[in-house]
JSON list of C-alpha atoms in Angstrom, two decimals:
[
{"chain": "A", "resi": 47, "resn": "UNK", "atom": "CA", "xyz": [-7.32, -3.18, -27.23]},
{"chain": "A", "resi": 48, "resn": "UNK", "atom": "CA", "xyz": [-5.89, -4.93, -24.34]},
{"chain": "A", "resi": 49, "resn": "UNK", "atom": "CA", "xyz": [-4.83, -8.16, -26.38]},
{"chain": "A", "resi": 50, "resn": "UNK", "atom": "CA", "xyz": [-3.76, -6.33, -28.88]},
{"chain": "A", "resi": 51, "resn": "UNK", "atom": "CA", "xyz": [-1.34, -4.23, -26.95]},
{"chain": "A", "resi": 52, "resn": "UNK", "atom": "CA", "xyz": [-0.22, -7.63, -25.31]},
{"chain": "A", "resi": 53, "resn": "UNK", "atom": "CA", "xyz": [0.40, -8.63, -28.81]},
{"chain": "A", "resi": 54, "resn": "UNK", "atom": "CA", "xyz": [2.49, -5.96, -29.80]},
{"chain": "A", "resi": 55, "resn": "UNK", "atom": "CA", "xyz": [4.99, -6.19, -26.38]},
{"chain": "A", "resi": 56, "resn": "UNK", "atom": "CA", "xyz": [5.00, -9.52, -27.09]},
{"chain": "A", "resi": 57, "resn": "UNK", "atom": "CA", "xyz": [6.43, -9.25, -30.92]},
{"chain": "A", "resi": 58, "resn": "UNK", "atom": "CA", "xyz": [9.24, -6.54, -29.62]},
{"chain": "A", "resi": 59, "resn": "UNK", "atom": "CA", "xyz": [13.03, -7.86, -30.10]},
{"chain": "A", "resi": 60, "resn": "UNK", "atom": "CA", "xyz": [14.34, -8.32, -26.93]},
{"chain": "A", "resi": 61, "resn": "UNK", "atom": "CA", "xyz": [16.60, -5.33, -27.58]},
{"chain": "A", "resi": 62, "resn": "UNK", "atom": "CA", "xyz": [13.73, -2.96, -28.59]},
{"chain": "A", "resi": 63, "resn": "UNK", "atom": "CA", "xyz": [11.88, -0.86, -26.63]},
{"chain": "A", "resi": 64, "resn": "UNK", "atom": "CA", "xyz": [7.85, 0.41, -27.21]},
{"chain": "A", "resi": 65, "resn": "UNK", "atom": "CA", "xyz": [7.22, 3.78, -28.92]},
{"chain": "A", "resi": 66, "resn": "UNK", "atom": "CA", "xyz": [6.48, 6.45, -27.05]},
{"chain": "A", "resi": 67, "resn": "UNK", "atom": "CA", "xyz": [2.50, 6.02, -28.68]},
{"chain": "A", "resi": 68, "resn": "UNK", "atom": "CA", "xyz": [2.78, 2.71, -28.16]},
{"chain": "A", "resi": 69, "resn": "UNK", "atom": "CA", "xyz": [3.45, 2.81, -24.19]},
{"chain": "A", "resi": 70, "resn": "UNK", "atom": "CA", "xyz": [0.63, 5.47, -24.07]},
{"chain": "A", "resi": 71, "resn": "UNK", "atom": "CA", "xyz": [-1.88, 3.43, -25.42]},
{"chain": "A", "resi": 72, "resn": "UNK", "atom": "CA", "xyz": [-1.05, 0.19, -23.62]},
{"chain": "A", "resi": 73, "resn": "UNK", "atom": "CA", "xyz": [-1.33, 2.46, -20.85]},
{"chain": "A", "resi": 74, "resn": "UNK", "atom": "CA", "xyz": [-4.12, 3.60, -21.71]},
{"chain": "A", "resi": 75, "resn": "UNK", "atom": "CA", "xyz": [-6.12, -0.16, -22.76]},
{"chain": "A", "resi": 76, "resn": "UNK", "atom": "CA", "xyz": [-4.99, -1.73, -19.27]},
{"chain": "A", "resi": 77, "resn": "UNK", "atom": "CA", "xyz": [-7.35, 1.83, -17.41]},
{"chain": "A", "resi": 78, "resn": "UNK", "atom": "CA", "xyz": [-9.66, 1.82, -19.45]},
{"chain": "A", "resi": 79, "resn": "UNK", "atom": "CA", "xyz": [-10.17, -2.07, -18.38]},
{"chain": "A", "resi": 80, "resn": "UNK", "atom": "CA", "xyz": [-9.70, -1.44, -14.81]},
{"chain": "A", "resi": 81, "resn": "UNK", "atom": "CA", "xyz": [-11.12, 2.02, -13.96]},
{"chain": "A", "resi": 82, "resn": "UNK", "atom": "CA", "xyz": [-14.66, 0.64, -14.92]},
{"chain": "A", "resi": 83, "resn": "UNK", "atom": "CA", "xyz": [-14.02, -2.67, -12.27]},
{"chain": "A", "resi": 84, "resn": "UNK", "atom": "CA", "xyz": [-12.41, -0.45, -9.57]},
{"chain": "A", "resi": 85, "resn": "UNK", "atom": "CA", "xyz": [-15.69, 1.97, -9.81]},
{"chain": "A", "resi": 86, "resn": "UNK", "atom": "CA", "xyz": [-18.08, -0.97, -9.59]},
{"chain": "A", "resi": 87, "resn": "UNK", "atom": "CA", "xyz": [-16.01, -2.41, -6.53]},
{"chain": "A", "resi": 88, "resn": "UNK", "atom": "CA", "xyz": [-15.97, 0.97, -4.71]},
{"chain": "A", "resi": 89, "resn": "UNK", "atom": "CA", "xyz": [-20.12, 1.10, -5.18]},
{"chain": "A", "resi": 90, "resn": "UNK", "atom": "CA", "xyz": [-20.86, -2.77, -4.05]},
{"chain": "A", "resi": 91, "resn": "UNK", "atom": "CA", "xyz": [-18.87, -2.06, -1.20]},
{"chain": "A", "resi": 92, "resn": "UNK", "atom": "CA", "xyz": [-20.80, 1.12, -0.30]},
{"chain": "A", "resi": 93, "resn": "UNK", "atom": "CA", "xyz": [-24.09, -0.94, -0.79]},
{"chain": "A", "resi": 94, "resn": "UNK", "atom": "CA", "xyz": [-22.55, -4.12, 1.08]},
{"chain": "A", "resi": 95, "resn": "UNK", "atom": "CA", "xyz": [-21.67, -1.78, 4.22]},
{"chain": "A", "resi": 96, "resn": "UNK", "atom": "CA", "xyz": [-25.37, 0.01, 4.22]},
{"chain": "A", "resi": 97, "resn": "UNK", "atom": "CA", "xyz": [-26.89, -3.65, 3.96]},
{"chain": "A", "resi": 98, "resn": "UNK", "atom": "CA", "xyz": [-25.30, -4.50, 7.08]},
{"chain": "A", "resi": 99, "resn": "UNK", "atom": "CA", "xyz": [-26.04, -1.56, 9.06]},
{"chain": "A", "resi": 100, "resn": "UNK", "atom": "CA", "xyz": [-29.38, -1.79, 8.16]},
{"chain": "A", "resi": 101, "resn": "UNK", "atom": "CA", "xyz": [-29.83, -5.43, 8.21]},
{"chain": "A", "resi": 102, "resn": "UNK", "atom": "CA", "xyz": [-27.14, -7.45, 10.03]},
{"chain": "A", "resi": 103, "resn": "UNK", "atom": "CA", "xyz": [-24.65, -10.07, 8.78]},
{"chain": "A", "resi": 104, "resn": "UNK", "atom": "CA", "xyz": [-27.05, -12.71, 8.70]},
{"chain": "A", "resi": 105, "resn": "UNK", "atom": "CA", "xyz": [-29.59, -11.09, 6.01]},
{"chain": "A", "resi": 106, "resn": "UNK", "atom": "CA", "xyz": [-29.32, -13.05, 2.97]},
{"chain": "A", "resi": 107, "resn": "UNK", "atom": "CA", "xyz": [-29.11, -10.69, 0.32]},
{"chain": "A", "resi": 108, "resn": "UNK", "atom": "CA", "xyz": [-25.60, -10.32, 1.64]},
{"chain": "A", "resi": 109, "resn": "UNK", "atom": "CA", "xyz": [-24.43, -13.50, -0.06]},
{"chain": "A", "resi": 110, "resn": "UNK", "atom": "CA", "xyz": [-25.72, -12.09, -3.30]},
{"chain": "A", "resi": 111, "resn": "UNK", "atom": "CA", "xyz": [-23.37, -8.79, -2.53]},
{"chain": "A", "resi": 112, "resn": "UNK", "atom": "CA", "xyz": [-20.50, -10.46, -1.67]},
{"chain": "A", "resi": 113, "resn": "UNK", "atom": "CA", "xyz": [-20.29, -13.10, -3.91]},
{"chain": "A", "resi": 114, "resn": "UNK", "atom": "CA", "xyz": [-20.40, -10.17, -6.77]},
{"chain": "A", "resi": 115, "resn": "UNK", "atom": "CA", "xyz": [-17.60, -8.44, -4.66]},
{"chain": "A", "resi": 116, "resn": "UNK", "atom": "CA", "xyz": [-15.67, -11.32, -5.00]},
{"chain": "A", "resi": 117, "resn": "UNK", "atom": "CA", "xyz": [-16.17, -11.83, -8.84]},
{"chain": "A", "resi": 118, "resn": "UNK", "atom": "CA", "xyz": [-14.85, -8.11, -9.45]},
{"chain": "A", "resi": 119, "resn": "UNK", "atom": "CA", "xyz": [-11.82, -8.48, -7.03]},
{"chain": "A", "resi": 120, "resn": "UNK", "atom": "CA", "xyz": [-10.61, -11.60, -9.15]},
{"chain": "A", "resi": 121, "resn": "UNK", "atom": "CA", "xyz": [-11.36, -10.23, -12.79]},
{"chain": "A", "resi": 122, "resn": "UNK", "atom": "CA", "xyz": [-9.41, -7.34, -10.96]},
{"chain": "A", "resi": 123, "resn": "UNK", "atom": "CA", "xyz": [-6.50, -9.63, -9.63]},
{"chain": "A", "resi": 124, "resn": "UNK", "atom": "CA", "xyz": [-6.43, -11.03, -13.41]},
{"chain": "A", "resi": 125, "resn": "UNK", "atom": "CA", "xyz": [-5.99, -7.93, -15.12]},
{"chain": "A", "resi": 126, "resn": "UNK", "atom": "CA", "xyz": [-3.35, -6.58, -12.52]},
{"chain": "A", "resi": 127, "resn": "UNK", "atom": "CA", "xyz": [-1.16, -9.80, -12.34]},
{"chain": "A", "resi": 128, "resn": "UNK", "atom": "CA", "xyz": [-1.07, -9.64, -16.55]},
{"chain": "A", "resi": 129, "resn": "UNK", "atom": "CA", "xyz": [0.47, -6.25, -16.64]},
{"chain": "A", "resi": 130, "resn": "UNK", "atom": "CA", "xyz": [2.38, -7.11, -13.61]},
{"chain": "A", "resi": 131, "resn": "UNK", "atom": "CA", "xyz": [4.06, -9.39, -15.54]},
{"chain": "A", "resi": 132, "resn": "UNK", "atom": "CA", "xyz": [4.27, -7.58, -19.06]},
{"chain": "A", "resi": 133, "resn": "UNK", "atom": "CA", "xyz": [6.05, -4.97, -17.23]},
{"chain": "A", "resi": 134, "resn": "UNK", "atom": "CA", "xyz": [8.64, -7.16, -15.15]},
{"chain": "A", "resi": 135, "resn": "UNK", "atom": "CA", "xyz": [9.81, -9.64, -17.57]},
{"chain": "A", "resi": 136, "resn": "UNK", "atom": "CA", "xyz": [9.41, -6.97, -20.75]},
{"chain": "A", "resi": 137, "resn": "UNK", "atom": "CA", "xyz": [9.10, -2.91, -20.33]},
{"chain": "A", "resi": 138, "resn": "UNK", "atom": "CA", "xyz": [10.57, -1.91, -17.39]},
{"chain": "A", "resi": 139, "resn": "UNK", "atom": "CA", "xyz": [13.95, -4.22, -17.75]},
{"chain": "A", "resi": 140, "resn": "UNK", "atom": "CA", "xyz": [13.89, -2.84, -21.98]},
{"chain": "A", "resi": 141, "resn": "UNK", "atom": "CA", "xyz": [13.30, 0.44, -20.53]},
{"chain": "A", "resi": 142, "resn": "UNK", "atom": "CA", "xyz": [17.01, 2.54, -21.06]},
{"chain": "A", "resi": 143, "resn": "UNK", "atom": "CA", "xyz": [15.18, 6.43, -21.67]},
{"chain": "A", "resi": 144, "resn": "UNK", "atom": "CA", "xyz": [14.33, 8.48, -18.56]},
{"chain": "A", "resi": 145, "resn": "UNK", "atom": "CA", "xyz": [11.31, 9.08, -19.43]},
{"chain": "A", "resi": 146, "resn": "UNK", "atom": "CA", "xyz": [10.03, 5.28, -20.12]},
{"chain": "A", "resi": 147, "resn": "UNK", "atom": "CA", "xyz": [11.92, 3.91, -17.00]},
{"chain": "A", "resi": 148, "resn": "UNK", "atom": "CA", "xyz": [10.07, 6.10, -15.21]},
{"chain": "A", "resi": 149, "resn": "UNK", "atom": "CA", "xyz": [6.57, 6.00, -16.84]},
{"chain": "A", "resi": 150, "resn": "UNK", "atom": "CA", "xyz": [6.89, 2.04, -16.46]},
{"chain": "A", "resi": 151, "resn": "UNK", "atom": "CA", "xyz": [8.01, 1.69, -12.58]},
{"chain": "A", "resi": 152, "resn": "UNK", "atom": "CA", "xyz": [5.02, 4.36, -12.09]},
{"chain": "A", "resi": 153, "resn": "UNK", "atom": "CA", "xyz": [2.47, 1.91, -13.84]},
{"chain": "A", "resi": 154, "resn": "UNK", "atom": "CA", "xyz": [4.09, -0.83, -12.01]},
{"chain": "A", "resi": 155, "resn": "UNK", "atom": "CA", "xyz": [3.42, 0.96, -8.62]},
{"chain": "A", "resi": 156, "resn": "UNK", "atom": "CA", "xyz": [0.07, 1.93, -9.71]},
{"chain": "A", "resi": 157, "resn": "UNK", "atom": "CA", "xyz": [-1.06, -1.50, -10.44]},
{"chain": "A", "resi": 158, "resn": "UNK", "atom": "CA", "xyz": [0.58, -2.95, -6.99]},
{"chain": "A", "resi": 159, "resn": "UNK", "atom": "CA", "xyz": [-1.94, -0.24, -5.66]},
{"chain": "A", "resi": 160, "resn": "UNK", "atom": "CA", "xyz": [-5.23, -1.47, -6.88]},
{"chain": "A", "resi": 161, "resn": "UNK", "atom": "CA", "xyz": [-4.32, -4.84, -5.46]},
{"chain": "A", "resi": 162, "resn": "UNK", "atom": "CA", "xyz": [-3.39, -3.38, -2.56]},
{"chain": "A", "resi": 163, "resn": "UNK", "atom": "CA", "xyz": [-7.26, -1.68, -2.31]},
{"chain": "A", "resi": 164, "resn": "UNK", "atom": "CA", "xyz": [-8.92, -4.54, -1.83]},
{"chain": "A", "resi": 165, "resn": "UNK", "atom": "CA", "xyz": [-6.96, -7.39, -0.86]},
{"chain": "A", "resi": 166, "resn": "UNK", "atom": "CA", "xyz": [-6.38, -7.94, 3.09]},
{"chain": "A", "resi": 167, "resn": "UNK", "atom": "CA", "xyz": [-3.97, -9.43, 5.76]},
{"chain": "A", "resi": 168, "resn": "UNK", "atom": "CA", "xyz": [-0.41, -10.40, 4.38]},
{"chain": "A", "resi": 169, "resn": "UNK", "atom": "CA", "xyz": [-1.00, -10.03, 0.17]},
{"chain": "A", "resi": 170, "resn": "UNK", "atom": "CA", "xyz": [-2.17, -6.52, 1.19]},
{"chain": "A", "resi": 171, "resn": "UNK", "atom": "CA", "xyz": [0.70, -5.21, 2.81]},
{"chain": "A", "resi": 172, "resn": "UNK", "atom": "CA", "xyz": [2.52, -7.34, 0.07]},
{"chain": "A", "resi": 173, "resn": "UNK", "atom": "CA", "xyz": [0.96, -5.48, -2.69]},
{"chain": "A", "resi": 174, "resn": "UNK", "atom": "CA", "xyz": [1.57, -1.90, -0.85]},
{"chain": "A", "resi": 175, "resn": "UNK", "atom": "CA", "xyz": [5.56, -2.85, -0.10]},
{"chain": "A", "resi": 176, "resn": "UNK", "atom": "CA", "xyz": [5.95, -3.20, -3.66]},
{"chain": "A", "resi": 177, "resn": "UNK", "atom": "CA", "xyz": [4.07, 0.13, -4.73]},
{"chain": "A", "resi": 178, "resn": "UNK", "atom": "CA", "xyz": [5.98, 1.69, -2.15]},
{"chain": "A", "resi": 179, "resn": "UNK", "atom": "CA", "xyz": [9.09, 0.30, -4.10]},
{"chain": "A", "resi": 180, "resn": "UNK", "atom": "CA", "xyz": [7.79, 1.33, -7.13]},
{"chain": "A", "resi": 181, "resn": "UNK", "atom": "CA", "xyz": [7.15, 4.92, -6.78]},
{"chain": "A", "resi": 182, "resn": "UNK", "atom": "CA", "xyz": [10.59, 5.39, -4.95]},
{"chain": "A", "resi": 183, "resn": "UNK", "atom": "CA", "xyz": [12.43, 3.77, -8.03]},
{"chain": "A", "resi": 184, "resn": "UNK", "atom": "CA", "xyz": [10.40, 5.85, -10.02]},
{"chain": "A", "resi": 185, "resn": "UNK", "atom": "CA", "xyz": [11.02, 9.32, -7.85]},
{"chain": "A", "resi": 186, "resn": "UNK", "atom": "CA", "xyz": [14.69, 8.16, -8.11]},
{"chain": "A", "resi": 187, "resn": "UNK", "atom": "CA", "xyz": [14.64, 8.15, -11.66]},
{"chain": "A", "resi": 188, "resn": "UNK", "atom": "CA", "xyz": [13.60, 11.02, -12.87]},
{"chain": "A", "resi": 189, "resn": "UNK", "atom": "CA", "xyz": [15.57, 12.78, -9.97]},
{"chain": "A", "resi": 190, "resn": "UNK", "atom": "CA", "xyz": [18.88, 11.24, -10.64]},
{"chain": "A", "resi": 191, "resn": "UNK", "atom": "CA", "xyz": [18.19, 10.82, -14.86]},
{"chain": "A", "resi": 192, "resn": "UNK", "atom": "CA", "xyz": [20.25, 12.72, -17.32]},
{"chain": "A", "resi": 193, "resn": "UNK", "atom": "CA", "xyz": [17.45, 14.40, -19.13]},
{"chain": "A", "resi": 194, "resn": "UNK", "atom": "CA", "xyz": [14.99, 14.15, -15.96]},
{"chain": "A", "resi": 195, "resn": "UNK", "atom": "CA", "xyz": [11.64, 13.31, -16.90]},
{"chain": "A", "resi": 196, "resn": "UNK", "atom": "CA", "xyz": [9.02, 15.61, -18.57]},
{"chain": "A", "resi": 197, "resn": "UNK", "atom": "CA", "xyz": [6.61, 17.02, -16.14]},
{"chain": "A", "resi": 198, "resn": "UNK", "atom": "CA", "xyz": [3.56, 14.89, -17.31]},
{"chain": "A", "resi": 199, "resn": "UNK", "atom": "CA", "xyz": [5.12, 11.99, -15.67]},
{"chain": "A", "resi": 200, "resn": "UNK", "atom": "CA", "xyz": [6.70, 13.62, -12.62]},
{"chain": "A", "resi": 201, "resn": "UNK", "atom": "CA", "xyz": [3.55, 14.90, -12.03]},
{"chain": "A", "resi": 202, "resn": "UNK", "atom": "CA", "xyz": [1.79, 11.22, -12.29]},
{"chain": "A", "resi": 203, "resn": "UNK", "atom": "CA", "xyz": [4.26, 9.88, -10.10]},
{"chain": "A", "resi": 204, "resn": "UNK", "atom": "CA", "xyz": [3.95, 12.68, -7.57]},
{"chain": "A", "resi": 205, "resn": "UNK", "atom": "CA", "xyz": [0.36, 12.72, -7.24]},
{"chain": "A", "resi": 206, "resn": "UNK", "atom": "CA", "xyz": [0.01, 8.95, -7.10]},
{"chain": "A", "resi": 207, "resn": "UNK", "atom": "CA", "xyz": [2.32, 8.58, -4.88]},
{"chain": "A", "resi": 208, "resn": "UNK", "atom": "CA", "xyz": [0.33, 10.77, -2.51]},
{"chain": "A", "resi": 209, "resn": "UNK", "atom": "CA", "xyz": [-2.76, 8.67, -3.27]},
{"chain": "A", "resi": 210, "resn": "UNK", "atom": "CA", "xyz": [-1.00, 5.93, -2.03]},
{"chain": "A", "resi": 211, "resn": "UNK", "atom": "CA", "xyz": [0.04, 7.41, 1.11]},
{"chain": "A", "resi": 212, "resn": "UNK", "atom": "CA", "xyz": [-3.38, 8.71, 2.10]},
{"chain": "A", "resi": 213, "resn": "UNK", "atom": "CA", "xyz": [-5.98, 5.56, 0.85]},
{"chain": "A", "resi": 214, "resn": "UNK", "atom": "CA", "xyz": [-3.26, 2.75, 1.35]},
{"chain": "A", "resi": 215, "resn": "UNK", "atom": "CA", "xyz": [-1.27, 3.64, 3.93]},
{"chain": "A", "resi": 216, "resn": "UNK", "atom": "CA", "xyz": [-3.68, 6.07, 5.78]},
{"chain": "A", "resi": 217, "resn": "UNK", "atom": "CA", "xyz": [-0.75, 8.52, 6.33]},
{"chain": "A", "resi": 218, "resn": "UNK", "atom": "CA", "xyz": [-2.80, 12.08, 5.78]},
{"chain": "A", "resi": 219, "resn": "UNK", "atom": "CA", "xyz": [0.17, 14.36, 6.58]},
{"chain": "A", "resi": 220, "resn": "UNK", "atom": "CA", "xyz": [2.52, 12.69, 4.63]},
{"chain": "A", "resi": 221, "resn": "UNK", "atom": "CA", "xyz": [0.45, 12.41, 1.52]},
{"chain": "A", "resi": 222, "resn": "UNK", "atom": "CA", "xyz": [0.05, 15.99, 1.54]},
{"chain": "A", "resi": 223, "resn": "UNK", "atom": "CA", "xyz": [3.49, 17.05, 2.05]},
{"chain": "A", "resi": 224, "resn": "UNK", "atom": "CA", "xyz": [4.68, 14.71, -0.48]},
{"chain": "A", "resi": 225, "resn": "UNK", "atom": "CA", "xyz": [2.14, 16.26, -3.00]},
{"chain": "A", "resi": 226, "resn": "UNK", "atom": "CA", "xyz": [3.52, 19.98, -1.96]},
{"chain": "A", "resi": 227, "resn": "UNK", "atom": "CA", "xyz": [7.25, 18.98, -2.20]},
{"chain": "A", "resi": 228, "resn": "UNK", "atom": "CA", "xyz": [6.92, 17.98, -5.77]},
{"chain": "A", "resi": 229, "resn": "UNK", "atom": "CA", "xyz": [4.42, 20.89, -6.69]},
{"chain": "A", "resi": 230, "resn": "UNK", "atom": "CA", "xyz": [7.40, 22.98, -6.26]},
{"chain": "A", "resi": 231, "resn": "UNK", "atom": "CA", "xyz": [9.88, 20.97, -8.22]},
{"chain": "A", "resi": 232, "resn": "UNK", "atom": "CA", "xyz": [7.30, 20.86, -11.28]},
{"chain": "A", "resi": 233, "resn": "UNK", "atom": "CA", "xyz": [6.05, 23.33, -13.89]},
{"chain": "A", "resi": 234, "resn": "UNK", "atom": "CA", "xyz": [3.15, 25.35, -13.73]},
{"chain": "A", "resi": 235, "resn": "UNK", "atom": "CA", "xyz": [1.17, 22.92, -15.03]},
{"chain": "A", "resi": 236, "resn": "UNK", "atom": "CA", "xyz": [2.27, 20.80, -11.81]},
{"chain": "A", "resi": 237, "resn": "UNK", "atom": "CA", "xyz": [1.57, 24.24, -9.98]},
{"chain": "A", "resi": 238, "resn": "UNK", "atom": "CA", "xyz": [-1.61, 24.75, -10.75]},
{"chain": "A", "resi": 239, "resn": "UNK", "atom": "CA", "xyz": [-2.87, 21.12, -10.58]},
{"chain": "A", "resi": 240, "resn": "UNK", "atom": "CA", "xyz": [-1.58, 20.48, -7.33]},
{"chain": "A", "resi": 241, "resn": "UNK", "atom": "CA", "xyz": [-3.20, 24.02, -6.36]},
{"chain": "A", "resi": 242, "resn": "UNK", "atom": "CA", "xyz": [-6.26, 23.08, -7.43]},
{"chain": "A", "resi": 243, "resn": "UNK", "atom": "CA", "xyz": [-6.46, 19.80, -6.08]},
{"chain": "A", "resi": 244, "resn": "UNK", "atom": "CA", "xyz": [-4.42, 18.46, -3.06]},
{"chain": "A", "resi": 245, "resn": "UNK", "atom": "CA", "xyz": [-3.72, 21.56, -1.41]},
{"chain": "A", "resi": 246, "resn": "UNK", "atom": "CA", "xyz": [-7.10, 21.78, -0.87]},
{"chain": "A", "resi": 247, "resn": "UNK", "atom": "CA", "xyz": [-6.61, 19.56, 1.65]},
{"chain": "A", "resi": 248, "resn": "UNK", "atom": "CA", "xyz": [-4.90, 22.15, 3.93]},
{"chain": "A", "resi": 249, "resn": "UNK", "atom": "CA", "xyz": [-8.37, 23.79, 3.68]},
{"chain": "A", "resi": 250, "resn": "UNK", "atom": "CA", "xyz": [-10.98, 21.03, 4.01]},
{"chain": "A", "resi": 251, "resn": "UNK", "atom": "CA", "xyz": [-9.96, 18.21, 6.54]},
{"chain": "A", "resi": 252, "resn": "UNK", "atom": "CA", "xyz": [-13.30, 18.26, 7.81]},
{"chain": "A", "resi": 253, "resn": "UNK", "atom": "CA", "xyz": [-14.44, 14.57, 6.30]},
{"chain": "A", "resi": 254, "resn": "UNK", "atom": "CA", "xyz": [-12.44, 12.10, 4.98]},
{"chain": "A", "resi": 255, "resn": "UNK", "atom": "CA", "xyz": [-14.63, 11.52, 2.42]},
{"chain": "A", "resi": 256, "resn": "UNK", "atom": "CA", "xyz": [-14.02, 15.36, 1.34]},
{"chain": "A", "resi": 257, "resn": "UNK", "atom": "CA", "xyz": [-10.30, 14.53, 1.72]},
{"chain": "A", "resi": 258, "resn": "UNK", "atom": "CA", "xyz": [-10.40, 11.04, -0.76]},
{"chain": "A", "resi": 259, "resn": "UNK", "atom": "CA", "xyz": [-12.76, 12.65, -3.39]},
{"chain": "A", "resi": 260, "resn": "UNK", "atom": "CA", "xyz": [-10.14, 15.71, -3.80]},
{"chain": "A", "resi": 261, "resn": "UNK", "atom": "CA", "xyz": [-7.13, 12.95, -4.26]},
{"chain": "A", "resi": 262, "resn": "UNK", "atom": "CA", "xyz": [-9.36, 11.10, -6.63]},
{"chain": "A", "resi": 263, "resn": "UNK", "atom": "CA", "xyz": [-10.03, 13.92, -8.62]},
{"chain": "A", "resi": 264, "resn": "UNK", "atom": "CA", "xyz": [-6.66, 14.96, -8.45]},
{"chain": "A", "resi": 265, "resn": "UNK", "atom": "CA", "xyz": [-5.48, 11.52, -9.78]},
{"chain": "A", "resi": 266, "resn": "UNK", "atom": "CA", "xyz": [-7.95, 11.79, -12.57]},
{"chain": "A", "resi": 267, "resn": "UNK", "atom": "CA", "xyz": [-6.64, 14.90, -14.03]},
{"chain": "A", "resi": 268, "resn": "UNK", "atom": "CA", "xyz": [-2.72, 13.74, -13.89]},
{"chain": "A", "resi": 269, "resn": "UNK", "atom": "CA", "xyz": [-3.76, 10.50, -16.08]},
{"chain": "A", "resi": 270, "resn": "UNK", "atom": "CA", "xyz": [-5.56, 13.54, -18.74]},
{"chain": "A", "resi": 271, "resn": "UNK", "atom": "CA", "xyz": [-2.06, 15.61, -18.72]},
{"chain": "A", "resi": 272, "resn": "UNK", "atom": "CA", "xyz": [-0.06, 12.57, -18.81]},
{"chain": "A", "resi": 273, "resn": "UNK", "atom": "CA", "xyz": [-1.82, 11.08, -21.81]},
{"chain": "A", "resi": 274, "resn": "UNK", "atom": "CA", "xyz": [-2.46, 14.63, -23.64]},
{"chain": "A", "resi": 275, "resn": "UNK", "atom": "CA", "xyz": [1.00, 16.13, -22.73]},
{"chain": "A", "resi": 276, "resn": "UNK", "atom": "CA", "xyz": [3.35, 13.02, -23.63]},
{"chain": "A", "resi": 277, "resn": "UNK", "atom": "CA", "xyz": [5.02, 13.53, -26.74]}
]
């Protein structure tokens, strides 16, 4: 689905912009691709960090661990740096609606993010300048737009954004009042996800693993409303 969706951005006139089913389901073809290599990164690093409390650094199964670790991160570096691209050069300069310019910096900012996970040292904070970028291009836009985007993708912009703050940037208090401020702005669909999920937060800051599952699953449930609710 992936090539295919390359395929079609690729045949656009330069002066044409993608469908609104179109964007959805390249958006949908690059996560479906990604989600399963972000999962299996998040579990060998769980089972690389128990190794070495249990074992030490020098206990050779670590090799095996790592060098897996390291095979995920660049099929993960692949996929991100292709959509990087598709959406610099093609969909978010093409973009002229409120709605797509919007739904396109998001995905840009998104895919700066996953980079940003699991790279270290100067690409890392790299990566997370430009998804910081991102999302406040994107919060611009549908703030400033004529139409204003839908609430779909305010909310996917909102509640990413806060994502960001709290796993990338470790900044806890501003991740939630970011969430909150938004929540407010939004329809009760916004309401009542937000509700459900990151004001939690105010309620359970016992663990920090508590606090990243309820972000997760928050994050989860705006990419279901954004692809359902998008006309």
């Amino acid at each position: 689905m992936v090539e295919f969706m390359e395929k079609v951005v690729a045949a656009l006139p330069e002066a044409e912009e993608l469908t609104v089913e179109e964007r959805n389901l390249l958006s949908v073809a690059y996560k479906n691709v990604v989600s399963s290599r972000r999962s299996s990164w998040r579990v060998v690093c769980s089972i690389e960090q128990k190794e070495v409390e249990s074992h030490g650094e020098e206990w050779d199964r670590l090799i095996a661990i790592r060098d897996y670790r390291a095979r995920i991160e660049s099929e993960l570096s692949s996929i991100c740096e292709t959509i990087l691209r598709i959406l610099e050069r093609h969909l978010v300069p093409s973009a002229t609606a409120d709605d797509a310019k919007v739904f396109f910096l998001k995905m840009k900012g998104d895919y700066h993010r996953y980079l940003a996970e699991f790279l270290t040292g100067a690409p890392r904070k790299e990566a997370a300048d430009s998804t910081l970028s991102c999302y406040k291009a994107a919060q611009v836009g549908y703030r400033c737009g004529k139409a204003g985007a839908r609430a779909p993708v305010r909310l996917g912009v909102a509640l990413n954004f806060s994502v960001f703050y709290f796993e990338i940037l470790n900044s806890y208090d501003k991740a939630c009042t970011l969430a909150k401020q938004e929540s407010y702005k939004d329809s009760t669909l916004v309401m009542q996800l937000l509700r459900d999920k990151p004001y939690a937060l105010e309620y359970r800051p016992e663990t920090i693993t508590d606090f990243s599952h309820l972000f997760r699953g928050a994050q989860d449930d705006i990419a279901e409303e954004t692809r359902l609710l998008s006309p």
